[in-house]
Each structure stands twice: as C-alpha cells, then as structure tokens.
mmCIF file of C-alpha atoms and ligand atoms in Angstrom:
data_model
loop_
_atom_site.group_PDB
_atom_site.id
_atom_site.type_symbol
_atom_site.label_atom_id
_atom_site.label_comp_id
_atom_site.label_asym_id
_atom_site.label_seq_id
_atom_site.Cartn_x
_atom_site.Cartn_y
_atom_site.Cartn_z
ATOM 1 C CA UNK A 223 10.609 16.233 18.748
ATOM 2 C CA UNK A 224 12.006 13.367 21.499
ATOM 3 C CA UNK A 225 11.843 10.711 19.898
ATOM 4 C CA UNK A 226 12.673 9.292 16.745
ATOM 5 C CA UNK A 227 9.443 8.387 14.675
ATOM 6 C CA UNK A 228 12.230 5.915 12.137
ATOM 7 C CA UNK A 229 15.088 4.718 13.643
ATOM 8 C CA UNK A 230 18.126 3.399 11.453
ATOM 9 C CA UNK A 231 20.633 1.245 12.920
ATOM 10 C CA UNK A 232 23.594 -0.883 11.177
ATOM 11 C CA UNK A 233 23.706 -4.617 11.954
ATOM 12 C CA UNK A 234 25.889 -6.025 10.145
ATOM 13 C CA UNK A 235 25.683 -6.443 7.098
ATOM 14 C CA UNK A 236 22.198 -5.396 7.163
ATOM 15 C CA UNK A 237 20.616 -2.166 7.047
ATOM 16 C CA UNK A 238 18.003 -1.940 9.679
ATOM 17 C CA UNK A 239 14.856 0.533 9.506
ATOM 18 C CA UNK A 240 12.132 0.562 12.269
ATOM 19 C CA UNK A 241 8.530 2.726 11.569
ATOM 20 C CA UNK A 242 8.549 4.063 14.785
ATOM 21 C CA UNK A 243 5.725 5.856 15.699
ATOM 22 C CA UNK A 244 3.656 2.705 17.696
ATOM 23 C CA UNK A 245 0.701 5.069 18.527
ATOM 24 C CA UNK A 246 -0.373 5.852 15.013
ATOM 25 C CA UNK A 247 0.003 2.441 14.190
ATOM 26 C CA UNK A 248 3.629 3.548 12.401
ATOM 27 C CA UNK A 249 1.855 5.660 9.923
ATOM 28 C CA UNK A 250 4.094 7.479 7.739
ATOM 29 C CA UNK A 251 5.007 11.360 7.867
ATOM 30 C CA UNK A 252 6.458 13.192 4.846
ATOM 31 C CA UNK A 253 9.184 13.480 7.023
ATOM 32 C CA UNK A 254 9.586 9.517 7.860
ATOM 33 C CA UNK A 255 9.192 9.139 4.400
ATOM 34 C CA UNK A 256 11.909 11.685 3.190
ATOM 35 C CA UNK A 257 14.588 9.913 6.069
ATOM 36 C CA UNK A 258 13.575 6.366 4.853
ATOM 37 C CA UNK A 259 14.251 7.807 0.967
ATOM 38 C CA UNK A 260 17.542 9.254 1.932
ATOM 39 C CA UNK A 261 18.888 6.494 3.944
ATOM 40 C CA UNK A 262 17.816 3.602 1.345
ATOM 41 C CA UNK A 263 20.128 6.315 -1.141
ATOM 42 C CA UNK A 264 23.320 6.384 0.778
ATOM 43 C CA UNK A 265 22.816 2.668 1.487
ATOM 44 C CA UNK A 266 23.009 1.362 -1.384
ATOM 45 C CA UNK A 267 25.806 3.363 -1.865
ATOM 46 C CA UNK A 268 27.788 2.193 1.268
ATOM 47 C CA UNK A 269 30.362 -0.821 0.659
ATOM 48 C CA UNK A 270 29.278 -1.741 4.334
ATOM 49 C CA UNK A 271 26.113 -2.665 3.791
ATOM 50 C CA UNK A 272 24.799 -5.204 1.735
ATOM 51 C CA UNK A 273 21.034 -5.527 2.136
ATOM 52 C CA UNK A 274 18.219 -3.670 3.924
ATOM 53 C CA UNK A 275 15.711 -4.711 6.923
ATOM 54 C CA UNK A 276 12.354 -2.970 7.559
ATOM 55 C CA UNK A 277 9.679 -3.641 10.445
ATOM 56 C CA UNK A 278 7.706 -1.641 12.902
ATOM 57 C CA UNK A 279 8.163 -1.082 16.786
ATOM 58 C CA UNK A 280 5.546 -2.402 19.010
ATOM 59 C CA UNK A 281 3.308 -5.347 18.478
ATOM 60 C CA UNK A 282 0.150 -4.491 16.825
ATOM 61 C CA UNK A 283 1.530 -2.909 12.850
ATOM 62 C CA UNK A 284 4.612 -2.811 11.119
ATOM 63 C CA UNK A 285 2.505 0.228 9.192
ATOM 64 C CA UNK A 286 -0.929 1.393 9.045
ATOM 65 C CA UNK A 287 -0.598 3.926 5.645
ATOM 66 C CA UNK A 288 -0.016 7.770 5.890
ATOM 67 C CA UNK A 289 -0.124 10.355 7.707
ATOM 68 C CA UNK A 290 -4.002 10.769 6.269
ATOM 69 C CA UNK A 291 -5.031 13.131 8.967
ATOM 70 C CA UNK A 292 -2.178 16.195 8.376
ATOM 71 C CA UNK A 293 -2.705 15.492 4.693
ATOM 72 C CA UNK A 294 -6.842 16.491 4.318
ATOM 73 C CA UNK A 295 -5.755 19.398 7.356
ATOM 74 C CA UNK A 296 -3.129 21.108 5.286
ATOM 75 C CA UNK A 297 -4.739 20.000 1.905
ATOM 76 C CA UNK A 298 -8.262 21.986 2.714
ATOM 77 C CA UNK A 299 -6.017 24.977 2.896
ATOM 78 C CA UNK A 300 -3.299 24.403 0.285
ATOM 79 C CA UNK A 301 -4.089 20.992 -1.618
ATOM 80 C CA UNK A 302 -0.763 21.807 -3.756
ATOM 81 C CA UNK A 303 1.949 21.981 -0.362
ATOM 82 C CA UNK A 304 -0.164 18.713 1.346
ATOM 83 C CA UNK A 305 0.775 17.400 -2.662
ATOM 84 C CA UNK A 306 4.432 17.502 -1.546
ATOM 85 C CA UNK A 307 3.620 14.621 1.079
ATOM 86 C CA UNK A 308 2.612 12.244 -1.538
ATOM 87 C CA UNK A 309 5.391 13.074 -4.038
ATOM 88 C CA UNK A 310 7.766 12.188 -1.112
ATOM 89 C CA UNK A 311 5.901 9.014 -0.285
ATOM 90 C CA UNK A 312 5.996 7.755 -3.982
ATOM 91 C CA UNK A 313 9.163 8.188 -5.079
ATOM 92 C CA UNK A 314 9.908 6.062 -1.561
ATOM 93 C CA UNK A 315 7.859 3.456 -2.804
ATOM 94 C CA UNK A 316 9.705 3.768 -6.601
ATOM 95 C CA UNK A 317 13.256 3.548 -5.117
ATOM 96 C CA UNK A 318 12.168 0.082 -2.963
ATOM 97 C CA UNK A 319 11.124 -1.290 -6.617
ATOM 98 C CA UNK A 320 14.376 -0.551 -8.354
ATOM 99 C CA UNK A 321 16.628 -0.598 -5.155
ATOM 100 C CA UNK A 322 20.048 -2.314 -6.152
ATOM 101 C CA UNK A 323 20.277 -4.078 -2.415
ATOM 102 C CA UNK A 324 18.052 -6.802 -1.412
ATOM 103 C CA UNK A 325 14.843 -5.465 0.954
ATOM 104 C CA UNK A 326 13.004 -7.785 3.073
ATOM 105 C CA UNK A 327 10.157 -6.863 5.458
ATOM 106 C CA UNK A 328 8.768 -8.261 8.465
ATOM 107 C CA UNK A 329 4.984 -7.870 8.184
ATOM 108 C CA UNK A 330 4.497 -9.483 11.557
ATOM 109 C CA UNK A 331 1.095 -6.953 12.246
ATOM 110 C CA UNK A 332 -1.463 -4.206 10.100
ATOM 111 C CA UNK A 333 -0.235 -3.406 6.763
ATOM 112 C CA UNK A 334 -2.081 -0.914 5.270
ATOM 113 C CA UNK A 335 -1.803 1.703 2.210
ATOM 114 C CA UNK A 336 1.352 2.697 3.115
ATOM 115 C CA UNK A 337 2.611 -0.096 4.910
ATOM 116 C CA UNK A 338 2.491 -2.113 1.722
ATOM 117 C CA UNK A 339 3.822 0.418 0.101
ATOM 118 C CA UNK A 340 7.063 0.290 1.921
ATOM 119 C CA UNK A 341 6.917 -3.436 2.005
ATOM 120 C CA UNK A 342 5.649 -4.968 -1.337
ATOM 121 C CA UNK A 343 8.175 -3.532 -3.364
ATOM 122 C CA UNK A 344 10.794 -5.019 -1.779
ATOM 123 C CA UNK A 345 12.878 -8.420 -2.277
ATOM 124 C CA UNK A 346 11.025 -10.212 0.240
ATOM 125 C CA UNK A 347 7.952 -10.258 3.218
ATOM 126 C CA UNK A 348 7.852 -12.111 6.216
ATOM 127 C CA UNK A 349 4.427 -12.088 7.198
ATOM 128 C CA UNK A 350 3.543 -13.180 10.774
ATOM 129 C CA UNK A 351 0.602 -14.828 12.900
ATOM 130 C CA UNK A 352 -0.454 -10.756 13.941
ATOM 131 C CA UNK A 353 -0.355 -9.995 10.163
ATOM 132 C CA UNK A 354 -3.538 -8.466 8.781
ATOM 133 C CA UNK A 355 -2.594 -6.804 5.519
ATOM 134 C CA UNK A 356 -4.804 -4.437 3.357
ATOM 135 C CA UNK A 357 -5.669 -1.277 1.355
ATOM 136 C CA UNK A 358 -8.377 -0.101 2.140
ATOM 137 C CA UNK A 359 -8.422 3.794 0.140
ATOM 138 C CA UNK A 360 -11.465 3.073 -1.286
ATOM 139 C CA UNK A 361 -13.469 4.233 2.466
ATOM 140 C CA UNK A 362 -11.800 7.089 2.981
ATOM 141 C CA UNK A 363 -12.463 8.682 -0.970
ATOM 142 C CA UNK A 364 -8.727 7.955 -1.736
ATOM 143 C CA UNK A 365 -7.633 4.921 -4.371
ATOM 144 C CA UNK A 366 -4.866 2.348 -3.533
ATOM 145 C CA UNK A 367 -2.016 4.016 -4.091
ATOM 146 C CA UNK A 368 1.683 3.838 -3.110
ATOM 147 C CA UNK A 369 2.027 1.251 -6.095
ATOM 148 C CA UNK A 370 -1.299 -0.545 -6.575
ATOM 149 C CA UNK A 371 -1.498 0.282 -9.394
ATOM 150 C CA UNK A 372 2.001 -2.239 -10.176
ATOM 151 C CA UNK A 373 1.215 -4.877 -7.700
ATOM 152 C CA UNK A 374 -2.432 -5.556 -7.223
ATOM 153 C CA UNK A 375 -3.000 -5.283 -10.873
ATOM 154 C CA UNK A 376 -0.629 -8.106 -11.636
ATOM 155 C CA UNK A 377 -2.116 -9.961 -9.378
ATOM 156 C CA UNK A 378 -4.001 -13.194 -10.685
ATOM 157 C CA UNK A 379 -7.768 -14.084 -10.739
ATOM 158 C CA UNK A 380 -9.404 -10.373 -10.166
ATOM 159 C CA UNK A 381 -7.301 -10.759 -6.587
ATOM 160 C CA UNK A 382 -5.648 -7.487 -6.553
ATOM 161 C CA UNK A 383 -9.464 -5.623 -8.131
ATOM 162 C CA UNK A 384 -10.787 -7.690 -5.172
ATOM 163 C CA UNK A 385 -8.606 -6.073 -3.032
ATOM 164 C CA UNK A 386 -8.734 -2.558 -4.331
ATOM 165 C CA UNK A 387 -12.707 -2.600 -4.182
ATOM 166 C CA UNK A 388 -13.133 -3.991 -0.953
ATOM 167 C CA UNK A 389 -10.541 -3.423 1.008
ATOM 168 C CA UNK A 390 -10.792 -6.360 2.248
ATOM 169 C CA UNK A 391 -8.336 -8.353 4.979
ATOM 170 C CA UNK A 392 -5.714 -10.560 4.506
ATOM 171 C CA UNK A 393 -4.073 -12.547 7.034
ATOM 172 C CA UNK A 394 -0.989 -14.528 6.839
ATOM 173 C CA UNK A 395 -2.090 -17.580 4.819
ATOM 174 C CA UNK A 396 -4.140 -14.923 2.401
ATOM 175 C CA UNK A 397 -0.932 -12.707 1.970
ATOM 176 C CA UNK A 398 1.028 -16.030 1.333
ATOM 177 C CA UNK A 399 -1.277 -17.312 -0.496
ATOM 178 C CA UNK A 400 -1.267 -14.260 -2.691
ATOM 179 C CA UNK A 401 1.582 -13.387 -3.333
ATOM 180 C CA UNK A 402 1.445 -9.993 -0.720
ATOM 181 C CA UNK A 403 4.233 -12.666 1.449
ATOM 182 C CA UNK A 404 6.649 -14.851 0.276
ATOM 183 C CA UNK A 405 7.485 -16.264 3.676
ATOM 184 C CA UNK A 406 5.650 -17.161 6.759
ATOM 185 C CA UNK A 407 7.498 -16.885 10.080
ATOM 186 C CA UNK A 408 5.093 -17.845 13.255
ATOM 187 C CA UNK A 409 5.333 -14.185 15.533
ATOM 188 C CA UNK A 410 7.683 -16.323 18.619
ATOM 189 C CA UNK A 411 9.974 -16.893 16.096
ATOM 190 C CA UNK A 412 10.015 -13.349 14.594
ATOM 191 C CA UNK A 413 13.211 -12.182 17.167
ATOM 192 C CA UNK A 414 15.059 -14.814 16.331
ATOM 193 C CA UNK A 415 14.735 -14.435 12.792
ATOM 194 C CA UNK A 416 15.752 -10.766 12.420
ATOM 195 C CA UNK A 417 19.036 -11.714 14.751
ATOM 196 C CA UNK A 418 19.894 -14.778 12.265
ATOM 197 C CA UNK A 419 19.597 -11.768 9.075
ATOM 198 C CA UNK A 420 21.238 -9.616 10.197
ATOM 199 C CA UNK A 421 24.038 -12.270 11.909
ATOM 200 C CA UNK A 422 24.478 -13.712 7.840
ATOM 201 C CA UNK A 423 27.982 -12.618 6.897
ATOM 202 C CA UNK A 424 26.896 -11.929 3.226
ATOM 203 C CA UNK A 425 28.955 -11.917 0.316
ATOM 204 C CA UNK A 426 28.228 -11.963 -3.209
ATOM 205 C CA UNK A 427 25.661 -13.543 -3.677
ATOM 206 C CA UNK A 428 23.217 -11.860 -0.736
ATOM 207 C CA UNK A 429 20.168 -12.320 -2.428
ATOM 208 C CA UNK A 430 20.412 -15.676 -2.340
ATOM 209 C CA UNK A 431 21.623 -16.910 0.775
ATOM 210 C CA UNK A 432 19.304 -14.702 2.624
ATOM 211 C CA UNK A 433 16.515 -16.413 0.816
ATOM 212 C CA UNK A 434 18.295 -19.373 1.457
ATOM 213 C CA UNK A 435 17.791 -18.470 5.415
ATOM 214 C CA UNK A 436 14.225 -17.425 4.779
ATOM 215 C CA UNK A 437 13.045 -20.438 3.265
ATOM 216 C CA UNK A 438 15.001 -22.320 6.286
ATOM 217 C CA UNK A 439 12.849 -20.641 8.425
ATOM 218 C CA UNK A 440 9.759 -20.737 6.829
ATOM 219 C CA UNK A 441 6.427 -22.146 8.336
ATOM 220 C CA UNK A 442 3.192 -23.014 6.763
ATOM 221 C CA UNK A 443 0.352 -20.845 8.048
ATOM 222 C CA UNK A 444 -2.239 -23.399 7.621
ATOM 223 C CA UNK A 445 -5.472 -23.041 5.047
ATOM 224 C CA UNK A 446 -6.084 -19.978 2.741
ATOM 225 C CA UNK A 447 -9.808 -18.253 3.266
ATOM 226 C CA UNK A 448 -9.285 -16.833 -0.184
ATOM 227 C CA UNK A 449 -8.322 -19.642 -1.476
ATOM 228 C CA UNK A 450 -12.092 -20.572 -0.531
ATOM 229 C CA UNK A 451 -13.645 -17.872 -2.247
ATOM 230 C CA UNK A 452 -11.154 -18.219 -5.256
ATOM 231 C CA UNK A 453 -13.927 -19.268 -7.985
ATOM 232 C CA UNK A 454 -16.389 -17.056 -7.239
ATOM 233 C CA UNK A 455 -13.595 -13.920 -7.222
ATOM 234 C CA UNK A 456 -12.358 -15.024 -10.379
ATOM 235 C CA UNK A 457 -15.573 -14.879 -11.756
ATOM 236 C CA UNK A 458 -16.641 -11.690 -10.333
ATOM 237 C CA UNK A 459 -13.843 -9.539 -10.414
ATOM 238 C CA UNK A 460 -11.319 -10.868 -13.323
ATOM 239 C CA UNK A 461 -11.904 -9.783 -17.179
ATOM 240 C CA UNK A 462 -14.047 -6.647 -16.628
ATOM 241 C CA UNK A 463 -13.292 -3.979 -19.111
ATOM 242 C CA UNK A 464 -15.205 -1.488 -17.882
ATOM 243 C CA UNK A 465 -16.323 -1.010 -14.215
ATOM 244 C CA UNK A 466 -19.757 -0.879 -14.737
ATOM 245 C CA UNK A 467 -19.948 -3.917 -17.028
ATOM 246 C CA UNK A 468 -18.043 -5.200 -13.461
ATOM 247 C CA UNK A 469 -21.131 -4.347 -11.466
ATOM 248 C CA UNK A 470 -23.891 -5.444 -13.765
ATOM 249 C CA UNK A 471 -22.386 -8.674 -13.569
ATOM 250 C CA UNK A 472 -21.931 -9.096 -9.584
ATOM 251 C CA UNK A 473 -25.369 -7.750 -9.398
ATOM 252 C CA UNK A 474 -26.776 -10.426 -11.665
ATOM 253 C CA UNK A 475 -24.850 -13.328 -9.591
ATOM 254 C CA UNK A 476 -27.535 -15.100 -7.392
ATOM 255 C CA UNK A 477 -24.521 -15.838 -5.157
ATOM 256 C CA UNK A 478 -23.710 -15.180 -1.583
ATOM 257 C CA UNK A 479 -20.458 -13.712 -1.587
ATOM 258 C CA UNK A 480 -21.404 -11.311 -5.098
ATOM 259 C CA UNK A 481 -23.886 -10.489 -2.745
ATOM 260 C CA UNK A 482 -21.771 -9.255 0.354
ATOM 261 C CA UNK A 483 -19.104 -7.554 -1.998
ATOM 262 C CA UNK A 484 -21.821 -5.761 -3.134
ATOM 263 C CA UNK A 485 -22.946 -4.168 0.430
ATOM 264 C CA UNK A 486 -19.019 -3.514 0.827
ATOM 265 C CA UNK A 487 -19.375 -1.634 -2.224
ATOM 266 C CA UNK A 488 -21.925 -0.043 -1.471
ATOM 267 C CA UNK A 489 -20.086 1.464 1.178
ATOM 268 C CA UNK A 490 -16.758 3.049 -0.801
ATOM 269 C CA UNK A 491 -16.550 6.016 -2.646
ATOM 270 C CA UNK A 492 -18.127 5.013 -5.822
ATOM 271 C CA UNK A 493 -15.321 7.763 -6.892
ATOM 272 C CA UNK A 494 -12.855 5.984 -5.844
ATOM 273 C CA UNK A 495 -13.826 2.755 -7.157
ATOM 274 C CA UNK A 496 -13.973 3.790 -10.250
ATOM 275 C CA UNK A 497 -11.015 5.840 -9.647
ATOM 276 C CA UNK A 498 -9.666 2.361 -8.908
ATOM 277 C CA UNK A 499 -11.282 0.408 -11.316
ATOM 278 C CA UNK A 500 -9.687 2.368 -14.065
ATOM 279 C CA UNK A 501 -5.696 2.769 -12.260
ATOM 280 C CA UNK A 502 -5.469 -0.797 -12.392
ATOM 281 C CA UNK A 503 -6.377 -1.280 -15.916
ATOM 282 C CA UNK A 504 -4.376 1.156 -16.913
ATOM 283 C CA UNK A 505 -1.673 0.443 -14.061
ATOM 284 C CA UNK A 506 -1.674 -3.403 -15.790
ATOM 285 C CA UNK A 507 0.751 -2.449 -18.568
ATOM 286 C CA UNK A 508 3.059 0.953 -16.813
ATOM 287 C CA UNK A 509 6.205 0.068 -15.254
ATOM 288 C CA UNK A 510 6.517 1.006 -11.957
ATOM 289 C CA UNK A 511 7.790 5.376 -12.198
ATOM 290 C CA UNK A 512 5.483 5.303 -15.237
ATOM 291 C CA UNK A 513 2.709 3.781 -12.478
ATOM 292 C CA UNK A 514 3.057 6.285 -9.958
ATOM 293 C CA UNK A 515 3.875 8.967 -12.186
ATOM 294 C CA UNK A 516 0.156 8.120 -12.966
ATOM 295 C CA UNK A 517 -0.531 8.048 -9.375
ATOM 296 C CA UNK A 518 0.484 11.078 -8.543
ATOM 297 C CA UNK A 519 -1.296 12.651 -11.059
ATOM 298 C CA UNK A 520 -4.617 11.075 -9.873
ATOM 299 C CA UNK A 521 -3.919 12.077 -6.288
ATOM 300 C CA UNK A 522 -3.282 15.083 -7.048
ATOM 301 C CA UNK A 523 -6.418 15.865 -8.943
ATOM 302 C CA UNK A 524 -8.853 14.114 -5.324
ATOM 303 C CA UNK A 525 -6.852 17.046 -3.470
ATOM 304 C CA UNK A 526 -9.329 19.203 -5.381
ATOM 305 C CA UNK A 527 -12.037 17.315 -4.869
ATOM 306 C CA UNK A 528 -14.259 16.400 -2.228
ATOM 307 C CA UNK A 529 -14.966 12.818 -1.071
ATOM 308 C CA UNK A 530 -10.801 12.526 -0.022
ATOM 309 C CA UNK A 531 -12.120 14.875 2.972
ATOM 310 C CA UNK A 532 -15.021 13.427 4.080
ATOM 311 C CA UNK A 533 -13.975 9.937 3.754
ATOM 312 C CA UNK A 534 -11.329 10.766 6.257
ATOM 313 C CA UNK A 535 -13.565 12.632 7.949
ATOM 314 C CA UNK A 536 -15.582 9.840 8.451
ATOM 315 C CA UNK A 537 -13.139 7.557 9.393
ATOM 316 C CA UNK A 538 -10.547 9.080 10.817
ATOM 317 C CA UNK A 539 -11.374 12.388 12.618
ATOM 318 C CA UNK A 540 -15.223 12.043 13.885
ATOM 319 C CA UNK A 541 -15.268 8.201 13.371
ATOM 320 C CA UNK A 542 -19.188 8.398 13.070
ATOM 321 C CA UNK A 543 -18.384 6.199 9.857
ATOM 322 C CA UNK A 544 -21.159 7.966 7.505
ATOM 323 C CA UNK A 545 -19.017 9.965 5.044
ATOM 324 C CA UNK A 546 -22.050 11.699 2.559
ATOM 325 C CA UNK A 547 -19.876 10.680 -1.251
ATOM 326 C CA UNK A 548 -20.569 13.053 -3.446
ATOM 327 C CA UNK A 549 -21.304 11.991 -5.991
ATOM 328 C CA UNK A 550 -23.587 9.388 -4.127
ATOM 329 C CA UNK A 551 -23.646 6.049 -6.327
ATOM 330 C CA UNK A 552 -21.654 4.900 -9.127
ATOM 331 C CA UNK A 553 -24.343 5.519 -11.806
ATOM 332 C CA UNK A 554 -23.379 9.862 -10.353
ATOM 333 C CA UNK A 555 -20.039 9.106 -11.906
ATOM 334 C CA UNK A 556 -19.130 9.412 -15.510
ATOM 335 C CA UNK A 557 -16.389 8.033 -17.310
ATOM 336 C CA UNK A 558 -15.905 11.846 -18.563
ATOM 337 C CA UNK A 559 -15.110 12.600 -14.477
ATOM 338 C CA UNK A 560 -12.675 9.986 -13.998
ATOM 339 C CA UNK A 561 -10.645 10.664 -17.454
ATOM 340 C CA UNK A 562 -10.165 13.773 -15.476
ATOM 341 C CA UNK A 563 -8.035 12.708 -13.080
ATOM 342 C CA UNK A 564 -5.214 10.980 -15.125
ATOM 343 C CA UNK A 565 -4.807 14.359 -16.885
ATOM 344 C CA UNK A 566 -1.001 15.698 -16.662
ATOM 345 C CA UNK A 567 0.070 18.039 -14.037
ATOM 346 C CA UNK A 568 1.766 21.200 -13.621
ATOM 347 C CA UNK A 569 4.134 19.873 -11.711
ATOM 348 C CA UNK A 570 4.541 16.527 -12.765
ATOM 349 C CA UNK A 571 5.816 13.383 -9.952
ATOM 350 C CA UNK A 572 9.619 14.127 -10.235
ATOM 351 C CA UNK A 573 12.190 10.456 -10.623
ATOM 352 C CA UNK A 574 14.574 9.011 -9.448
HETATM 353 C C1 QUE B 846 -8.674 3.774 5.215
HETATM 354 C C2 QUE B 846 -7.315 4.256 4.460
HETATM 355 C C3 QUE B 846 -6.351 4.974 5.900
HETATM 356 C C4 QUE B 846 -7.054 4.107 7.193
HETATM 357 C C5 QUE B 846 -8.189 3.918 7.105
HETATM 358 C C6 QUE B 846 -8.837 3.355 6.266
HETATM 359 C C7 QUE B 846 -4.674 5.334 5.612
HETATM 360 C C8 QUE B 846 -4.565 5.322 7.642
HETATM 361 C C9 QUE B 846 -4.622 5.402 8.652
HETATM 362 C C10 QUE B 846 -4.534 5.283 9.561
HETATM 363 C C11 QUE B 846 -5.033 4.854 10.439
HETATM 364 C C12 QUE B 846 -3.534 4.841 12.331
HETATM 365 C C13 QUE B 846 -3.428 5.833 11.779
HETATM 366 C C14 QUE B 846 -3.211 6.997 11.111
HETATM 367 C C15 QUE B 846 -3.663 6.846 10.042
HETATM 368 O O1 QUE B 846 -5.859 4.255 8.310
HETATM 369 O O2 QUE B 846 -4.408 5.505 4.779
HETATM 370 O O3 QUE B 846 -2.003 8.142 11.535
HETATM 371 O O4 QUE B 846 -3.037 5.868 13.334
HETATM 372 O O5 QUE B 846 -3.234 5.900 7.182
HETATM 373 O O6 QUE B 846 -10.250 3.090 6.292
HETATM 374 O O7 QUE B 846 -6.501 4.535 3.378
#
C-alpha cells in the first residue's frame, strides 16, 4: 500500500479523519474500519484531543458505503470470514454513537450506506451543495444496516421507512429537513469552516463551542423536495403493522406518488424489502448496541442467502442492473423466512 486509505491528523484540539479512497468514492474497507475504530479509542483517552472531525477525500464523495464487492467475493467461499468486515464496521458505528467527545462529519458529497454509518450517529453532520444521501441497500439484496434500524426507525412521518425501502436520494435541504444533517454550509465555505473548527481553542464545554460555531456558519439550503411529498409519504409509509398491509395500502392508493413508489419497489430485492421493514419495526424499540447486534444477526444470515450476491453482481460487478431475485416477488417471502434472519448466531457481535 503506497497510499493510506484512511488518514489521521491532529490539528489543534481536533483529531481529523480523512477517508482516502476517492477512486472508490471513499467506500470503507475492513482495514479502514479497523484503523478508524482504533484511532477513535486512542483519541477518546487523549488529553490533547477534545473532538473529532471526519471528512472524505476528493470532491465527489464523503463515503459511498462499504466495500461490498470485496465482501461478495470472499463470502462466496467463506461467509464466516467475510462477515468479519460487518463485525468491524458495526463496532465502529456503535462506538461513534456512544462516543464521549464531540464528533463532526463534513458530508459534502455522496453519503450512502456505510457513509451514513460513520456520520449520522455522531453529534453534528454538516451538509453542503454536493450532499447526496441515500440508503440504497435494498437494490443490492442487503438491508439498510450500519444502524439504520436505529436512526431510520426514529425519523418522523414514515420518512425512515421511505428512505430504507426506496433508496430515495436526499440533497442538503432534504437532509436538513429530516435531521440527517444538522447544519448546511455552502461548498465554497466548507474549507474555511474546517479551518475555523480546527482553530477553536476548546475548553470545558467543547460541544457547546462547536455548536455555536456551526450555528453561526450555517446557512439556508433552500426548499426541501421531501417536504413537498411529505403528506403523501406520511400517508403511505407511516403506521403500518406489517409489510403486507403497507404494500396493500400502497397498491390501493390512487395517487401518482404511490404509483412512483410501487415502480421503484418492484425493482428491489423482495427479501430485502421485508427484512428492512422488520428491521425498522424491531429497531425502534432497541438501543444502539442491541440494534447493532440485531443487524449483525441479519447480515450474517444474508451471507448464507442468495440476493446479496446477485444484487452486488447486477449493480456493482456486471452493472447490468438486471438482478434476478429469489424469491422473485414479495408474495414468495414468508414471515417464517424473515424470522430466520433474526435468529441468534454462534458468534454474535462483540460490543464494546
Ligand atoms: C447499494 C449499496 C451500495 C452501492 C450501490 C447500491 C454500497 C456501496 C457502493 C459502492 C459504490 C462505489 C464504490 C464501492 C461501493 O455502492 O453499499 O466500492 O466504489 O458500498 O445501489 O448498498
């Protein structure tokens, strides 16, 4: 390795993490997760470092997810070994959630899947003009993991289920309207914000100091598209007890938004859709650690299944976007099928 995939830097009172695989949209590898977590543990104990700032290298992405091509390849012959990637990633997500020092993510670019997992669980997320957030896992036969069961299930008006099932994109204004982002700063002002943050002389109340600076630097991202369809989303995605009840209501609804949603869901893995619904339903009642334990159970079972391999093949390997799911429709996925993904493992997620 001539170039490090994740960089660590101490600037003033800040520990700065730079995800540094711009050619892969800064997607997380196992090694990046391992180094990232170890450094967070070190900085949490440090008397010099008072806060953490995370960003992505390059102009395009904060972080596009996990290195699922690698996981797919390894899991074909050794799913137990490949699950080690998720084990490390989920421990990192859980650590960020319970982190004892302020954690700021500059998310001015693509934030998908694993990128959400290393930003939304922190204290502050600063969106910019290039922010594009999504949880697109149902398109690759996965489910909205990295803590989706925790943060998506706690969003209002059925928005979390909307993002989880459809993989819908959120821009800066949408991210602000939904709570995915806490602040908006124009792309042009992001480098200056970074200098201002790392130039802060942090005292006894670093969280308040950082918040005050972010509040002062934050602007108006404009109108959120999601607010236009919010009443429809609430009607369609909120308050259904089962996936089948949700799906039936969507089919019975005569509006354009519902028809759009049905068309999108029709292309996703049927197993992933039902898994995601159940994950959010259960995750709502779980704290972060228990949620991550649940998600690790699900993902370990996913690696014994079919759709993840086919989904990553269709979207990221062959790029034909013609996944052949099995079962091929939601009617072919029973409650008993789904329940099996939540069963205990021989080797559970280790926390902390
Ligand atoms: C769904 C996903 C992912 C995705 C696309 C989806 C995902 C992921 C990547 C990705 C993108 C670019 C890369 C890379 C991975 O794409 O999780 O290594 O260079 O990591 O539709 O869940």
